[in-house]
Amino acid sequence: MQRRAPRISYRMGDAADIVREVGTLAVLGFGSGVTEVDDPRHLRVPLESFDAPAPIEVWQVDGPVSQGTVDVLRWAAGAGWLFAAIELDERHHGGPSGTAQLAYEQLHRFVGSRSEQHVMRLWNYLGAINQGEDDAERYKQFCDGRAIGMGDFFAGGFPAATAIGHNGPRHLLQVYLLACDQPGSRVENPRQISAWRYPRQYGRTPPSFARAMSLPAHDALAISGTAAIIGHASAHEDDLEAQLIETLANLEALLASAGMAAGFDTQSPLKAYVRHPGDAAYVREFLQQRLPGVPVLLLLGDICRSELLVEIDGWRYA
Ligand code: 3EB
């Protein structure tokens, strides 16, 4: 029997109540206004939402969930699925590179001790992601440390991922993941070079992620951060509308590459990360027109290439 995909949804309500529901694997609250719930499954994500009050993201599985903490790592597991999260302060761990290395070493060690060893999806949020020139840019330092910390963990192929710059506590690195006790299938985008093959101009260490991951039962596709990149090159510099159109074309190409029907629907929660607060209203309007009825969480976040204005990730259920 293949594991049924977790149900990912955006809801209004009280995180403390949602955490107590049977089958809740993770509850994510967005922005600085979130009150922490004393449960390893509740995570405050340092990205501000353009909605007030901000919806809560909920991950639910079919069955009871156990949870715990190991040092600064928190986790929850149930029905063959695992949520794990780590938050580290860069000031104590040697900046973006050393901190990413430590985060990935710890996640590797923990997941390696579990039956849910197949990482499907990773989210990475760091501050001031575009600060620094060329190879010294903080995102590139993060990529260096991430690759070292991963070691051979993903020798068989990288999970799907997102890496976004937050505007929260400057030194906070947050990494969280979804893993399963059965393997998924990686999906690449024929319109884009695989990220791990990006040429040297994008940094010493190419980003280590797959464009998407089809979950074990092929009942859902976990879609990585997707932007206006064609081949390896950023397209439509400074043109928000053209970047949005290109990003949607990339998302559609991914669905086709995964063998899924075209389009998104009311069950397919997406996130749109917007660099400039002033662009949020336009992005919302654009996505409402092009993807009517699709739940989109609009978040303030910096894309890892400074010329990119918007990035979209999320889920498509089969
Ligand atoms: C891109 O396509 C845009 O470093 O984990 C997207 C998703 C991006 C994940 C990562 C980076 C990452 O290259 C940036």
mmCIF file of C-alpha atoms and ligand atoms in Angstrom, residues 124 139 142-143 146 161-163 192 195 198 207-209 211 224-227 229 303-305 308 311, ligand 1:
data_model
loop_
_atom_site.group_PDB
_atom_site.id
_atom_site.type_symbol
_atom_site.label_atom_id
_atom_site.label_comp_id
_atom_site.label_asym_id
_atom_site.label_seq_id
_atom_site.Cartn_x
_atom_site.Cartn_y
_atom_site.Cartn_z
ATOM 1 C CA ASN A 124 14.736 27.107 3.698
ATOM 2 C CA TYR A 139 22.375 32.767 -0.702
ATOM 3 C CA PHE A 142 23.977 29.089 2.178
ATOM 4 C CA CYS A 143 24.248 26.799 -0.877
ATOM 5 C CA ARG A 146 23.874 23.170 2.631
ATOM 6 C CA ALA A 161 12.785 22.659 -2.125
ATOM 7 C CA THR A 162 12.252 26.340 -1.630
ATOM 8 C CA ALA A 163 14.873 28.883 -0.522
ATOM 9 C CA GLN A 192 14.784 24.599 -17.232
ATOM 10 C CA ALA A 195 19.375 23.397 -10.659
ATOM 11 C CA TYR A 198 23.540 25.457 -13.179
ATOM 12 C CA PRO A 207 21.560 24.695 -5.629
ATOM 13 C CA SER A 208 20.683 21.177 -4.512
ATOM 14 C CA PHE A 209 17.003 20.610 -5.242
ATOM 15 C CA ARG A 211 11.998 20.928 -9.454
ATOM 16 C CA SER A 224 9.598 23.556 -5.622
ATOM 17 C CA GLY A 225 10.030 27.296 -5.697
ATOM 18 C CA THR A 226 9.438 28.197 -9.334
ATOM 19 C CA ALA A 227 10.363 31.486 -10.954
ATOM 20 C CA ILE A 229 13.954 31.047 -15.256
ATOM 21 C CA ILE A 303 13.867 35.467 -4.245
ATOM 22 C CA CYS A 304 17.416 34.105 -4.352
ATOM 23 C CA ARG A 305 18.296 35.965 -7.557
ATOM 24 C CA LEU A 308 13.523 37.958 -9.781
ATOM 25 C CA GLU A 311 8.332 32.961 -7.042
HETATM 26 C C1 3EB B 1 15.565 28.654 -9.184
HETATM 27 O O1 3EB B 1 14.787 28.075 -9.949
HETATM 28 C C2 3EB B 1 15.003 29.661 -8.251
HETATM 29 O O2 3EB B 1 18.109 26.817 -3.424
HETATM 30 O O3 3EB B 1 16.646 25.388 -2.645
HETATM 31 C C3 3EB B 1 14.061 27.714 -6.183
HETATM 32 C C4 3EB B 1 13.808 26.606 -5.382
HETATM 33 C C5 3EB B 1 15.259 28.369 -6.070
HETATM 34 C C6 3EB B 1 14.760 26.146 -4.476
HETATM 35 C C7 3EB B 1 16.978 26.303 -3.417
HETATM 36 C C8 3EB B 1 16.215 27.913 -5.146
HETATM 37 C C9 3EB B 1 15.972 26.804 -4.368
HETATM 38 O O4 3EB B 1 16.795 28.458 -9.206
HETATM 39 C C10 3EB B 1 15.557 29.590 -6.883
#
